[in-house]
Short mmCIF file of C-alpha atoms in Angstrom, two decimals:
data_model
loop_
_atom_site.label_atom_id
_atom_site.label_comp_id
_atom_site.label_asym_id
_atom_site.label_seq_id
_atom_site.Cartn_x
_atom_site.Cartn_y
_atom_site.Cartn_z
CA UNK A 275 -0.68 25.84 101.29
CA UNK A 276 -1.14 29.59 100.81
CA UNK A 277 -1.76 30.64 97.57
CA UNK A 278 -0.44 33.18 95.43
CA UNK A 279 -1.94 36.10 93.98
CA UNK A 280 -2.55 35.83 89.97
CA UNK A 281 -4.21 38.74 88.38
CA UNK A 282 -6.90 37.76 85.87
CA UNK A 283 -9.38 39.09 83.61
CA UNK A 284 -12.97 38.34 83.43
CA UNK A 285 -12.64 40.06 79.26
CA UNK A 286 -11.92 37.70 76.78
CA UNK A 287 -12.10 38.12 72.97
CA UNK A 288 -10.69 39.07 69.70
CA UNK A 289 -7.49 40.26 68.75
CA UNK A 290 -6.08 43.77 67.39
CA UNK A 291 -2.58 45.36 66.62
CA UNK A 292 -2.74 48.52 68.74
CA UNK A 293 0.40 49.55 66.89
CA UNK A 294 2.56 50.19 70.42
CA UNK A 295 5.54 49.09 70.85
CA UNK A 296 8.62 49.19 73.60
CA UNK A 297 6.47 49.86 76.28
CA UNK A 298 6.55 47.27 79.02
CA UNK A 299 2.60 48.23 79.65
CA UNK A 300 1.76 48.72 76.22
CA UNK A 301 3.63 45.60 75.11
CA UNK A 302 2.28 43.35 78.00
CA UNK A 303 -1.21 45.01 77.10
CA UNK A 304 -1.16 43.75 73.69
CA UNK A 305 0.22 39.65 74.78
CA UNK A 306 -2.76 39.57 76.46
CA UNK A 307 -5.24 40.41 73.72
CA UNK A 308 -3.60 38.48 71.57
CA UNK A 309 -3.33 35.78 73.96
CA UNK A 310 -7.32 36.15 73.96
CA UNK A 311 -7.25 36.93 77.74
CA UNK A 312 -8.52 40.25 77.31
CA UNK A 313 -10.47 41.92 74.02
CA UNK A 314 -9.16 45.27 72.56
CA UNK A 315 -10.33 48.25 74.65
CA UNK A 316 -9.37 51.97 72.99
CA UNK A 317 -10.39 53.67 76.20
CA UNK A 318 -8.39 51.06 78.07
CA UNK A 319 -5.65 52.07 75.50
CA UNK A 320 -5.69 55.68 76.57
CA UNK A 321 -5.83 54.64 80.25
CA UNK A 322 -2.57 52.38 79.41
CA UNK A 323 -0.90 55.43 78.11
CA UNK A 324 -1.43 57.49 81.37
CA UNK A 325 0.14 54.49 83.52
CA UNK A 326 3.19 54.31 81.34
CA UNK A 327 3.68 57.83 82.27
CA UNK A 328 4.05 57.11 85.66
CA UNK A 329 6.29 54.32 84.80
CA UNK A 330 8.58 56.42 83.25
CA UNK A 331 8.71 58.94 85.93
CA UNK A 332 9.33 55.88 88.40
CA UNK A 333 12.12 55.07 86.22
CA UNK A 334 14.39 58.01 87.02
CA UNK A 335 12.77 58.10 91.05
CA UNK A 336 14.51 57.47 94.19
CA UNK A 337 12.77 57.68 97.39
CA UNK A 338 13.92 60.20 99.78
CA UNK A 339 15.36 58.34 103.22
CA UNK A 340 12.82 57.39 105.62
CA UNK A 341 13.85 58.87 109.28
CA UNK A 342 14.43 56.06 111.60
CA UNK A 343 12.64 55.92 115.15
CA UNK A 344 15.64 54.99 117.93
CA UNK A 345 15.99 51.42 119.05
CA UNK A 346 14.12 50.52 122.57
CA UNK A 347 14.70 48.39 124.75
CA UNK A 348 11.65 46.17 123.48
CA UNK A 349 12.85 44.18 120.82
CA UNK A 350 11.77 44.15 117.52
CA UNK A 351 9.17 46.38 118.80
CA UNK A 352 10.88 49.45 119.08
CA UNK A 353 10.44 50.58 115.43
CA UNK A 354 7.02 51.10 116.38
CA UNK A 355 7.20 52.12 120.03
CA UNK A 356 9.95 54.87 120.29
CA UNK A 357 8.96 58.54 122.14
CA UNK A 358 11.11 60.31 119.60
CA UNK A 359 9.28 62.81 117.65
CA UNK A 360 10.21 62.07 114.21
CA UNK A 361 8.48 64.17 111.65
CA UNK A 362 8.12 63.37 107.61
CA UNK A 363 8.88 65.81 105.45
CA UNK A 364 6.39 68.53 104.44
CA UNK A 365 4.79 68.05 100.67
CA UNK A 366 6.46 70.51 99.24
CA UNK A 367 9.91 69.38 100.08
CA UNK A 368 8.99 65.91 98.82
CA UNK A 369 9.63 65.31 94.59
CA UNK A 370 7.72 62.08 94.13
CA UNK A 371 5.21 61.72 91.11
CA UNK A 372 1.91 62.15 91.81
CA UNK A 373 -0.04 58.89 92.23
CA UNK A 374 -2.84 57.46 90.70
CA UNK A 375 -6.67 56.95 91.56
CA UNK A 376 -8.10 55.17 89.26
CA UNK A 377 -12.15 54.39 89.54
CA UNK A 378 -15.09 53.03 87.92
CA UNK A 379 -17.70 50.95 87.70
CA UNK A 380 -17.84 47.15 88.21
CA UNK A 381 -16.13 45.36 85.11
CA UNK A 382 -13.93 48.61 84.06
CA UNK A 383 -10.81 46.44 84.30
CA UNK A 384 -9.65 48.34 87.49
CA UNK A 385 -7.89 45.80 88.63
CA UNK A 386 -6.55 44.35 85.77
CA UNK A 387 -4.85 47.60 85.11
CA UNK A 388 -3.62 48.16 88.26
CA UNK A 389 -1.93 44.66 88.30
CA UNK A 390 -0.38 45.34 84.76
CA UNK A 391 1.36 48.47 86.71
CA UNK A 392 2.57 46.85 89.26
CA UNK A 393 3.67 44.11 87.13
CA UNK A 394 5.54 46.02 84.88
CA UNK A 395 7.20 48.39 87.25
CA UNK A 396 10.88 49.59 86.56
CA UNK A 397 13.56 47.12 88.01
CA UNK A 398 15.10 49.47 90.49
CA UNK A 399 11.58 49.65 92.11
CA UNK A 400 12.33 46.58 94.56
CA UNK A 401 10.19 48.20 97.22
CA UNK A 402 6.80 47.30 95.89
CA UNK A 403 3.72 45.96 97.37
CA UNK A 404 0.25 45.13 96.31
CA UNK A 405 -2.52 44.42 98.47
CA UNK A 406 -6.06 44.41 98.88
CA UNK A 407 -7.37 47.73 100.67
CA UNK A 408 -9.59 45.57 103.17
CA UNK A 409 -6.93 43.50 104.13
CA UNK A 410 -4.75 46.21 104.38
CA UNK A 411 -7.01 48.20 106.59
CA UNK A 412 -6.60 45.37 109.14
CA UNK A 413 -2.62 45.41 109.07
CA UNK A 414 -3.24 49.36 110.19
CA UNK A 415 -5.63 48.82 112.62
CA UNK A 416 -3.66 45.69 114.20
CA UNK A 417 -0.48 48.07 114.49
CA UNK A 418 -2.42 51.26 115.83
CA UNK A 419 -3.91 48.77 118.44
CA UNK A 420 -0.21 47.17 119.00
CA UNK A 421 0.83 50.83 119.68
CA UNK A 422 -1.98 52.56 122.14
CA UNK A 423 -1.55 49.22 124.00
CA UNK A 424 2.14 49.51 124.71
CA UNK A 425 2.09 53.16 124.91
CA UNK A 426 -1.04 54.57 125.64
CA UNK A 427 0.53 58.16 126.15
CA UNK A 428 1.46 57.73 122.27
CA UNK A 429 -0.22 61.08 120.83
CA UNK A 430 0.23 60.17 117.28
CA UNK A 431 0.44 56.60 116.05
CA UNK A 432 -0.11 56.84 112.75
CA UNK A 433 3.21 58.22 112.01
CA UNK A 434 5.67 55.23 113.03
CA UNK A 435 3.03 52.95 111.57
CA UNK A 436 3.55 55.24 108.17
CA UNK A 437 6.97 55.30 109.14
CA UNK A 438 7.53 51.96 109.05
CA UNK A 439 4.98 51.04 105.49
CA UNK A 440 7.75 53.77 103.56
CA UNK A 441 10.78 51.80 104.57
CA UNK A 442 9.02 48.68 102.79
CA UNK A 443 7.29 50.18 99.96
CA UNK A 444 8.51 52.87 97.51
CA UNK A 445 5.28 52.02 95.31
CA UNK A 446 1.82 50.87 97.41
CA UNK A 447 -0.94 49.58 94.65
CA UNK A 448 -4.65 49.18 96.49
CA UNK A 449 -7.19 47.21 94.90
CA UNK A 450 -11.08 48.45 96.31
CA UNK A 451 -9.99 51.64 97.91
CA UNK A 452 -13.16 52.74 99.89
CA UNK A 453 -14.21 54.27 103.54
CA UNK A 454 -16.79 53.30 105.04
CA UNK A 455 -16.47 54.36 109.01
CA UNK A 456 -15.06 57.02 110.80
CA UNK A 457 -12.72 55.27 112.50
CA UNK A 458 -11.04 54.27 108.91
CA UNK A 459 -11.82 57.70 107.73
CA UNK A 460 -9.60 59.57 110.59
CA UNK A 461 -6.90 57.00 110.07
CA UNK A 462 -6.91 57.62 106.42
CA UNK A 463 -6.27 61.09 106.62
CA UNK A 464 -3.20 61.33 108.92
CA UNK A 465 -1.43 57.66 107.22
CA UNK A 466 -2.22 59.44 103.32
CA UNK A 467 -0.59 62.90 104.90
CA UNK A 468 2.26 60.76 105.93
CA UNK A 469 2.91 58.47 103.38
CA UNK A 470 2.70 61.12 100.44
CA UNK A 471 5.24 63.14 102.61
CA UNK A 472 7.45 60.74 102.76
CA UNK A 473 7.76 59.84 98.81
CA UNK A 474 5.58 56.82 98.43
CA UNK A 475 3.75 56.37 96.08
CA UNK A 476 0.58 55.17 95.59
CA UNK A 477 -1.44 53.68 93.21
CA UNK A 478 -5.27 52.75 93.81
CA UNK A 479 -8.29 51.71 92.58
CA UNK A 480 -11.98 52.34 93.88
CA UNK A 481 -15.69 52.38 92.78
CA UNK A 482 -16.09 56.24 93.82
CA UNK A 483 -14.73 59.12 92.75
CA UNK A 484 -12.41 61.28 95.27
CA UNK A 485 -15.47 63.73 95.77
CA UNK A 486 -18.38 60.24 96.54
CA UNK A 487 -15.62 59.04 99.17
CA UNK A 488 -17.56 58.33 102.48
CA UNK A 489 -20.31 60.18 101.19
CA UNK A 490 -23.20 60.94 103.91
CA UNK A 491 -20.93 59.29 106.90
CA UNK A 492 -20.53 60.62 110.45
CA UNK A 493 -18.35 63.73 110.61
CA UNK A 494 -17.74 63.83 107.09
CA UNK A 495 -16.08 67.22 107.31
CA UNK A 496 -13.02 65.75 109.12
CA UNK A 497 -12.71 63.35 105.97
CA UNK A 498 -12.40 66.48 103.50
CA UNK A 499 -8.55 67.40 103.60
CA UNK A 500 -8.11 63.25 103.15
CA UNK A 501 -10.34 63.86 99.59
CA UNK A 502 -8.42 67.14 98.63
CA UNK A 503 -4.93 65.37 99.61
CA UNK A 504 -6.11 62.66 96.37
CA UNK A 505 -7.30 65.38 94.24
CA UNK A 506 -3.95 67.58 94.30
CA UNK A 507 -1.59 64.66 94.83
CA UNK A 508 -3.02 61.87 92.60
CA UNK A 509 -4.34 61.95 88.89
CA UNK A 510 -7.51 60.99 88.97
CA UNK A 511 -8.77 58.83 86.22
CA UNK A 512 -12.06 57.53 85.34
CA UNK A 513 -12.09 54.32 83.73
CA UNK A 514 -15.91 54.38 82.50
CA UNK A 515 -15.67 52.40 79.11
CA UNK A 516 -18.31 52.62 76.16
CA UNK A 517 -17.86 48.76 76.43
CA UNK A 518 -19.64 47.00 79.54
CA UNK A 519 -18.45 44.13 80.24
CA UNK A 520 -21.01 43.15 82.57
CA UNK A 521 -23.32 42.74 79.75
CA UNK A 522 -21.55 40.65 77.42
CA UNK A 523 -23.12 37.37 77.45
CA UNK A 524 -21.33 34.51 79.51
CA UNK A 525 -22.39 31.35 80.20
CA UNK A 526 -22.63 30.39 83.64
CA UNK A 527 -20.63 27.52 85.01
CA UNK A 528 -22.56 24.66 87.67
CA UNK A 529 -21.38 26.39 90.98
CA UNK A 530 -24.61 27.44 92.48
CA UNK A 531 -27.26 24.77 93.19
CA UNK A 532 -30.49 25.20 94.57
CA UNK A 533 -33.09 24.52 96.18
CA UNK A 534 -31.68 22.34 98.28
CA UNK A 535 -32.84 18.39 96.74
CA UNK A 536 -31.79 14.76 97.73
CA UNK A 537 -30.47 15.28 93.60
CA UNK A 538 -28.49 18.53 94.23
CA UNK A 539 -26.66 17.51 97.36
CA UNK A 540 -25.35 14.47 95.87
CA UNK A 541 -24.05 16.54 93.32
CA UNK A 542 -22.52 19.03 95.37
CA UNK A 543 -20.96 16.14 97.60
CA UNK A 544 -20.07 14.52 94.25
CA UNK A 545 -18.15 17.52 93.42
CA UNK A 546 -16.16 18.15 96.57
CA UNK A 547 -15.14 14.47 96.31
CA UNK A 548 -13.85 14.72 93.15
CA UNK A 549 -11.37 18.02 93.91
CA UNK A 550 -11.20 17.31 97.27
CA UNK A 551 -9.67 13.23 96.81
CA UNK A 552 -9.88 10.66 99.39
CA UNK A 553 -7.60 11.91 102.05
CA UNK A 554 -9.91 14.56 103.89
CA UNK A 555 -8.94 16.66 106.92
CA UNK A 556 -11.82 16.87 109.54
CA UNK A 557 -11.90 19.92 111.96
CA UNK A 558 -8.62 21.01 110.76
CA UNK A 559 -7.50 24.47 112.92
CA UNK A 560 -6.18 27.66 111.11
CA UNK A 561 -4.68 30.07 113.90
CA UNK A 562 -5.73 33.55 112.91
CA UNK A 563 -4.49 36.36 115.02
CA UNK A 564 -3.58 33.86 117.70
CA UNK A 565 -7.03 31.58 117.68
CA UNK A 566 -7.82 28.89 115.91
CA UNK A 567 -10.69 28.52 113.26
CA UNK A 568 -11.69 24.96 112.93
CA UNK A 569 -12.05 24.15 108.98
CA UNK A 570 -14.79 21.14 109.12
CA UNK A 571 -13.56 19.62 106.16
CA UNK A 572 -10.19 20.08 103.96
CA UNK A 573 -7.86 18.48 101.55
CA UNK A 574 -5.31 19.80 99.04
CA UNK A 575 -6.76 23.47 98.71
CA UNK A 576 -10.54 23.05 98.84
CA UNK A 577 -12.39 23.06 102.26
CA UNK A 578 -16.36 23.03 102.82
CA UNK A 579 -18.79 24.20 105.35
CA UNK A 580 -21.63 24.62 106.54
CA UNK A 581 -23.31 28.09 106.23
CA UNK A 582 -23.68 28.39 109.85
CA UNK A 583 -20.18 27.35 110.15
CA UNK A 584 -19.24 30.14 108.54
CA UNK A 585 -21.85 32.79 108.40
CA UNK A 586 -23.46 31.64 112.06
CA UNK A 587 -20.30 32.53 114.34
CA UNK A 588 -18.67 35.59 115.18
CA UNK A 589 -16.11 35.79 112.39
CA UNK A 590 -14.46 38.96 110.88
CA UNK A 591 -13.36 39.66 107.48
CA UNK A 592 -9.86 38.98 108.54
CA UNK A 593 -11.01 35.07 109.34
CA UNK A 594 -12.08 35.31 105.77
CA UNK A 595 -9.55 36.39 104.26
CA UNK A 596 -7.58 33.79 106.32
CA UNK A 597 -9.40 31.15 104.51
CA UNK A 598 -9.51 32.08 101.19
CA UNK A 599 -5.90 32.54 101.13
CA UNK A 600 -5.50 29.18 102.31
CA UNK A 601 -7.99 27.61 100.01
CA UNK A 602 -8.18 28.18 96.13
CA UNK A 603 -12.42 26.47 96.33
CA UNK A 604 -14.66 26.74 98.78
CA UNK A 605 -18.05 24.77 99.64
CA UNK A 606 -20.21 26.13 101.43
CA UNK A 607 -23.55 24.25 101.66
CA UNK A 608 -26.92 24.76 103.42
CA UNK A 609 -27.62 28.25 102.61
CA UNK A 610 -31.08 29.70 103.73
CA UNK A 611 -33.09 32.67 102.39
CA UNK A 612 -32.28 35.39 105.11
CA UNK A 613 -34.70 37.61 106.69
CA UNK A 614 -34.63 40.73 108.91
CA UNK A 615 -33.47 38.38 112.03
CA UNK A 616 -30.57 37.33 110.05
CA UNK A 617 -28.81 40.48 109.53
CA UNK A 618 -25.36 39.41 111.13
CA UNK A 619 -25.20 36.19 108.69
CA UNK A 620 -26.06 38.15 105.67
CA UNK A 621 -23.47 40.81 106.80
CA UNK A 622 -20.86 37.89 107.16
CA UNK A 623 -21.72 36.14 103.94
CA UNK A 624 -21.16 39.10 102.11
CA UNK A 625 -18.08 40.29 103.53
CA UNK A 626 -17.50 36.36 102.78
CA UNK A 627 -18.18 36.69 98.70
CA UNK A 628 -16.04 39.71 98.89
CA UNK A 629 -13.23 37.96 100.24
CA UNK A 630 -13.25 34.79 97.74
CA UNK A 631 -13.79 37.12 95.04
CA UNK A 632 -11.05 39.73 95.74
CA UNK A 633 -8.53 36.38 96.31
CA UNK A 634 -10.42 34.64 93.14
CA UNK A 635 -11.41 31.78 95.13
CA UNK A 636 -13.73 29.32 93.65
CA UNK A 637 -16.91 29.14 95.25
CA UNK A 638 -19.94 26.44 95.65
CA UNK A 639 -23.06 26.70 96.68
CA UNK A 640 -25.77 24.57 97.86
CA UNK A 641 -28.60 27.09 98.88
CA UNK A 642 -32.37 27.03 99.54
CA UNK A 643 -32.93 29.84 96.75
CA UNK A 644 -30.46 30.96 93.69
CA UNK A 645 -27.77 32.36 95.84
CA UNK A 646 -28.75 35.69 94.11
CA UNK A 647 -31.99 35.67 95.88
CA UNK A 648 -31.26 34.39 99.36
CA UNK A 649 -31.41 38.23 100.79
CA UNK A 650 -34.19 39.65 99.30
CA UNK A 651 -37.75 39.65 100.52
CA UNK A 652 -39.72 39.07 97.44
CA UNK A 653 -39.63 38.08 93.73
CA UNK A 654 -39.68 40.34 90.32
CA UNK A 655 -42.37 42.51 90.16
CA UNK A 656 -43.87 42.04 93.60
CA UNK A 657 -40.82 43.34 95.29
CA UNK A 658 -40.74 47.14 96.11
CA UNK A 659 -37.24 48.37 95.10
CA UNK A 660 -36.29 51.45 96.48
CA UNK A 661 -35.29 54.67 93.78
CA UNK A 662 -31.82 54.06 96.07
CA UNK A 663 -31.67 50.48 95.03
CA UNK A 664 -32.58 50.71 91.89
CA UNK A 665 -29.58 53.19 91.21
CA UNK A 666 -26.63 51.29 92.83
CA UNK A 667 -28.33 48.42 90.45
CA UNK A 668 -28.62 50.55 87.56
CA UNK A 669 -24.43 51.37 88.87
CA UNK A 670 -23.79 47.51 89.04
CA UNK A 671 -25.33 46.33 86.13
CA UNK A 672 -27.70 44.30 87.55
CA UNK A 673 -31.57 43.37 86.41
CA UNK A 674 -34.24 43.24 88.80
CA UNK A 675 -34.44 39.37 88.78
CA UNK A 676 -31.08 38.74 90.23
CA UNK A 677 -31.37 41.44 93.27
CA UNK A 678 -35.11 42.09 94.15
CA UNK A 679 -35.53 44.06 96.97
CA UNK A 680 -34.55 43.51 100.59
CA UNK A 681 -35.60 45.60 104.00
CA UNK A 682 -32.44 43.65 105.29
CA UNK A 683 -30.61 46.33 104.43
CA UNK A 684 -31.00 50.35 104.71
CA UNK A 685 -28.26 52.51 104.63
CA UNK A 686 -26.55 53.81 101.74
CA UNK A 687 -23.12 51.62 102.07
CA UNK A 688 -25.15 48.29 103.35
CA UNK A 689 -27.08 48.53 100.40
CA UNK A 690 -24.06 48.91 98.03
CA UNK A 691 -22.38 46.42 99.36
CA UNK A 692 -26.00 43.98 99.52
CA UNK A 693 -25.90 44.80 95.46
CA UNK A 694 -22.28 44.67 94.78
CA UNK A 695 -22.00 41.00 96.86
CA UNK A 696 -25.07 39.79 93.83
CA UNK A 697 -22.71 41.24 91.13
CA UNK A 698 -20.04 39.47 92.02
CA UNK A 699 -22.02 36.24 92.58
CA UNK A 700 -22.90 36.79 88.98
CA UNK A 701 -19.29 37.22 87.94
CA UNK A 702 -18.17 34.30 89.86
CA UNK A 703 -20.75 31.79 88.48
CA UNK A 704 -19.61 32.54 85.03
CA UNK A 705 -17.17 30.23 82.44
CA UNK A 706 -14.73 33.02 82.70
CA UNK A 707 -14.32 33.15 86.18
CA UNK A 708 -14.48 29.25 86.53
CA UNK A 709 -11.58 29.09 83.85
CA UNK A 710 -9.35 31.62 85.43
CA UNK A 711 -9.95 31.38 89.82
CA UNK A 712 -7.67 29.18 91.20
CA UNK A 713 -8.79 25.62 92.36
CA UNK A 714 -5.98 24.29 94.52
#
């Protein structure tokens, strides 16, 4: 069964009267500290403030109407595949609040804050949706594709496909807004132009500010107006805190085992028995975008694989997704230490850990090396870290023993994400994250 999203928190602490009141943001704010979910924050506070703001606005807003595209003789279809030029309105004839952009560092509370938004939005706001930007990404690309392919005289896409996202959603929250191709970046431009114009608004979260968006990627200059288009329509808002999270002390829960012993497989087997009871599914089939991904083993929200069953094939992020939507814990057993020839499974296993961790899936491990270390090429001080590396780590939070170096990797967004993928393996191996991702 699909699960639902639950925002968490991996903060937990103390308590404090922040002396706020009637304030649906302010007031939730302050259950959760008290609730010991989260531990008082006074930048946090001051970012709190500037979402309620918004709120308010939001409370008096109405979205202008959305021009319709003319039925077709294709069904359901014909939102999307109508020759009618239909055009949005220009920005200054649109009154909608400006959004937010809200970025940071890992273990800001990005997300936590964005969820609180969304959670407490004004009743009349019943066009809402939240989503994850990667999964989102593929929605756009799967209706562009939908589009060309039905019309390939179709000059400009983007606009019934932006068309049709402001009929659904006066407010659009993304969680890990980033670019990272041209392909996204050209679609971003046009679909932000669109959606802005036609009174939605947005709310997002990202790792970069507006200015470090796509930073050093292929025709760059086409990007700019996207960047300038968040700078004049959004408030931008850095959620840097005095307090790191990251390196408050947690204590790490058994997920990960290695190396791989007779003693550490039965275990891991132990463990899957346990949450997995006696009534498992072998080779189940999950039909993804019309094709079926066989599950090896599965019962009552927890499946396991094999690392080459998941990491050895040619699966997307969108099977991934897939599959940690459908299942709350994950096994995955068998893990090598990668090396150069392995690029394309240590690609796919960390667009894998992204996937659990943006759905808070529970994750297992049974690897040859701590699952940190099963992508770099040598050990502490022996391994040459680049000045590159060491400054996404110094970014992440991360010591030299969990990342080491790897010549897996090279450019400036593989090695991000090579560093970001080890600080969420760190996140997701500790007590809080084991008390508050969803098992089944």
């Amino acid at each position: 069964m699909t699960r639902s999203y639950r925002p968490i928190s991996s903060q937990s602490g103390g308590q404090k009267d922040l002396g706020v009141h009637n304030t649906p943001q302010q007031s939730r704010y302050k259950q959760l500290i008290e609730g010991n979910t989260l531990r008082p924050d006074l930048h946090q506070e001051t970012i709190i403030s500037r979402l309620q703001t918004l709120h308010d606005q939001l409370g008096s807003y109405n979205q202008p109407a959305i021009p319709s595209f003319p039925a077709s003789s294709q069904g359901v279809l014909g939102r999307f595949f109508s020759r009618s030029r239909v055009h949005p309105p220009s920005a200054s004839d649109t009154i909608a609040p400006k959004g937010l952009y809200l970025y940071g560092d890992v273990g800001t509370g990005k997300t936590m804050l964005m969820d609180l938004f969304y959670d407490t939005l004004p009743p009349h706001i019943v066009r809402k949706r939240r989503v994850h930007f990667h999964a989102f990404m593929i929605e756009i690309h799967k209706a562009v594709h939908a589009l060309k392919s039905f019309n390939n005289g179709l000059k400009d896409p983007i606009l019934p496909v932006a068309t049709d996202l402001a009929k659904e959603s006066t407010v659009l929250c993304f969680d890990e807004f980033q670019v990272t191709d041209i392909v996204d970046a050209m679609i971003l431009r046009r679909l932000m132009e669109c959606l802005v114009n036609f009174g939605v608004v947005m709310v997002m979260t990202s790792n970069r500010h507006p200015d470090d968006l796509y930073k050093n990627g292929i025709q760059r200059s086409s990007f700019l107006p996207a960047i300038d288009l968040l700078k004049e329509r959004f408030r931008v808002i850095d959620l840097n805190s005095p307090i790191d999270y990251r390196k408050i002390p947690r204590a790490l829960s058994n997920v990960y085992f290695s190396p791989i012993t007779l003693a550490h497989r039965l275990e891991f087997n132990k463990l899957f028995d346990a949450l997995a009871g006696p009534s498992v599914t072998k080779n189940r089939s999950l039909r993804i975008w019309g094709r079926s991904l066989v599950i090896p083993e599965s019962a009552r929200g927890v499946a396991r694989f094999s690392f080459d069953d998941l990491c050895g094939k040619p699966l997307s992020a969108a099977d991934y997704i897939e599959v940690t939507k459908e299942f709350g814990t994950v096994f995955v057993g068998d893990v090598p230490k990668l090396s150069l020839s392995s690029k394309d499974k240590a690609r796919r296993f960390i667009t894998f850990v992204d996937a659990c961790y943006e759905s808070k899936t529970k994750l297992f491990t049974l690897s040859e090396v701590p699952i940190f270390e099963i992508f770099t090429d040598g050990h502490g001080s022996e391994a040459a870290i680049s000045d590159h590396m060491r400054n996404v780590m110094d970014d992440l939070g991360l010591p030299d023993h969990i990342v080491g170096a790897s010549s897996i990797f090279t450019g400036e967004e593989e090695i991000f994400a090579f560093a970001r993928a080890c600080s969420r393996l760190v996140q997701m191996g500790s007590k809080d994250w084991a008390e508050t991702a969803g098992y089944a």
